C-alpha cells in the first residue's frame, strides 16, 4: 500500500474500517471523510464508523479525525460561508 509511506492520508472510500494500523506510517496524519452505518447491539441497532479502524490507527498516528464529528462540521461551515458570500455578491 502506498499509504505506508504517506505523511498525510485522506480516505473517502465508503468501506467501513478499511484502513488499518499496518497500512499507515508512524506519525502520519489521517483524515477520514467516510461515514458508514454498521449493525450494532445498540438502541439504534447501528453505529457510525469511518473508513478508518479508528481504535487501532489512532495509537500510531500523530492526528486523526473522528467519525462522526470530524470533517462533517467543517464541510457544513464552508458550505454556509460560500452560500453567504455568493448571496452578498452583486451581479
mmCIF file of C-alpha atoms in Angstrom:
data_model
loop_
_atom_site.group_PDB
_atom_site.id
_atom_site.type_symbol
_atom_site.label_atom_id
_atom_site.label_comp_id
_atom_site.label_asym_id
_atom_site.label_seq_id
_atom_site.Cartn_x
_atom_site.Cartn_y
_atom_site.Cartn_z
ATOM 1 C CA UNK A 1 0.000 0.000 0.000
ATOM 2 C CA UNK A 2 1.226 3.492 -0.859
ATOM 3 C CA UNK A 3 -0.326 4.720 2.371
ATOM 4 C CA UNK A 4 2.548 3.166 4.351
ATOM 5 C CA UNK A 5 4.897 5.929 3.224
ATOM 6 C CA UNK A 6 2.431 8.843 3.221
ATOM 7 C CA UNK A 7 2.708 11.705 5.690
ATOM 8 C CA UNK A 8 -0.988 12.550 5.171
ATOM 9 C CA UNK A 9 -3.712 10.037 4.309
ATOM 10 C CA UNK A 10 -7.158 11.256 3.233
ATOM 11 C CA UNK A 11 -9.625 8.413 2.871
ATOM 12 C CA UNK A 12 -13.105 8.582 1.343
ATOM 13 C CA UNK A 13 -13.640 5.014 0.214
ATOM 14 C CA UNK A 14 -17.042 4.063 1.610
ATOM 15 C CA UNK A 15 -15.792 0.819 3.159
ATOM 16 C CA UNK A 16 -16.249 0.592 6.948
ATOM 17 C CA UNK A 17 -12.964 0.489 8.901
ATOM 18 C CA UNK A 18 -10.939 -0.344 5.759
ATOM 19 C CA UNK A 19 -7.708 1.424 6.724
ATOM 20 C CA UNK A 20 -5.893 -0.500 9.454
ATOM 21 C CA UNK A 21 -2.836 0.181 11.570
ATOM 22 C CA UNK A 22 -0.490 -1.790 9.304
ATOM 23 C CA UNK A 23 -1.399 0.497 6.374
ATOM 24 C CA UNK A 24 -0.147 3.759 7.897
ATOM 25 C CA UNK A 25 3.207 5.265 8.714
ATOM 26 C CA UNK A 26 4.165 6.100 12.284
ATOM 27 C CA UNK A 27 3.261 9.741 12.985
ATOM 28 C CA UNK A 28 1.130 10.237 9.868
ATOM 29 C CA UNK A 29 -1.963 12.440 9.775
ATOM 30 C CA UNK A 30 -5.204 10.648 8.839
ATOM 31 C CA UNK A 31 -8.306 12.476 7.607
ATOM 32 C CA UNK A 32 -11.304 10.151 7.492
ATOM 33 C CA UNK A 33 -14.003 11.518 5.195
ATOM 34 C CA UNK A 34 -16.080 8.328 5.067
ATOM 35 C CA UNK A 35 -19.127 7.663 7.198
ATOM 36 C CA UNK A 36 -20.705 4.223 7.311
ATOM 37 C CA UNK A 37 -23.580 2.679 9.226
ATOM 38 C CA UNK A 38 -22.863 -0.803 10.585
ATOM 39 C CA UNK A 39 -25.100 -3.125 12.582
ATOM 40 C CA UNK A 40 -24.627 -2.961 16.345
ATOM 41 C CA UNK A 41 -26.327 -4.129 19.526
ATOM 42 C CA UNK A 42 -27.255 -0.584 20.487
ATOM 43 C CA UNK A 43 -30.597 1.090 20.976
ATOM 44 C CA UNK A 44 -30.489 2.367 17.400
ATOM 45 C CA UNK A 45 -29.407 -1.002 16.008
ATOM 46 C CA UNK A 46 -26.377 0.513 14.295
ATOM 47 C CA UNK A 47 -23.324 2.658 14.915
ATOM 48 C CA UNK A 48 -21.467 5.098 12.714
ATOM 49 C CA UNK A 49 -17.870 4.385 11.758
ATOM 50 C CA UNK A 50 -15.456 5.840 9.274
ATOM 51 C CA UNK A 51 -13.306 4.260 6.612
ATOM 52 C CA UNK A 52 -10.506 4.002 9.194
ATOM 53 C CA UNK A 53 -10.281 1.463 12.012
ATOM 54 C CA UNK A 54 -10.035 4.359 14.465
ATOM 55 C CA UNK A 55 -9.050 2.486 17.631
ATOM 56 C CA UNK A 56 -6.028 0.748 16.103
ATOM 57 C CA UNK A 57 -4.832 3.542 13.809
ATOM 58 C CA UNK A 58 -5.120 6.280 16.473
ATOM 59 C CA UNK A 59 -2.352 4.614 18.503
ATOM 60 C CA UNK A 60 0.157 5.014 15.645
ATOM 61 C CA UNK A 61 -0.592 8.374 14.016
ATOM 62 C CA UNK A 62 0.016 11.927 15.208
ATOM 63 C CA UNK A 63 -3.501 13.151 14.312
ATOM 64 C CA UNK A 64 -6.758 11.574 13.147
ATOM 65 C CA UNK A 65 -10.277 12.878 12.532
ATOM 66 C CA UNK A 66 -13.105 11.149 14.385
ATOM 67 C CA UNK A 67 -16.278 9.793 12.800
ATOM 68 C CA UNK A 68 -18.807 11.190 13.400
ATOM 69 C CA UNK A 69 -17.813 14.768 14.185
ATOM 70 C CA UNK A 70 -14.640 15.114 12.142
ATOM 71 C CA UNK A 71 -14.841 16.680 8.699
ATOM 72 C CA UNK A 72 -18.649 16.988 8.642
ATOM 73 C CA UNK A 73 -18.862 20.166 10.747
ATOM 74 C CA UNK A 74 -16.075 21.765 8.667
ATOM 75 C CA UNK A 75 -17.882 20.860 5.443
ATOM 76 C CA UNK A 76 -21.078 22.474 6.726
ATOM 77 C CA UNK A 77 -19.211 25.590 7.861
ATOM 78 C CA UNK A 78 -17.599 26.015 4.440
ATOM 79 C CA UNK A 79 -20.929 25.492 2.654
ATOM 80 C CA UNK A 80 -22.543 28.186 4.810
ATOM 81 C CA UNK A 81 -19.621 30.563 4.235
ATOM 82 C CA UNK A 82 -19.747 30.055 0.464
ATOM 83 C CA UNK A 83 -23.536 30.488 0.422
ATOM 84 C CA UNK A 84 -23.311 33.777 2.334
ATOM 85 C CA UNK A 85 -20.507 35.009 0.091
ATOM 86 C CA UNK A 86 -22.493 34.111 -3.052
ATOM 87 C CA UNK A 87 -25.637 35.805 -1.695
ATOM 88 C CA UNK A 88 -23.785 39.054 -0.944
ATOM 89 C CA UNK A 89 -22.103 39.347 -4.325
ATOM 90 C CA UNK A 90 -23.670 41.749 -6.781
ATOM 91 C CA UNK A 91 -24.419 40.652 -10.324
#
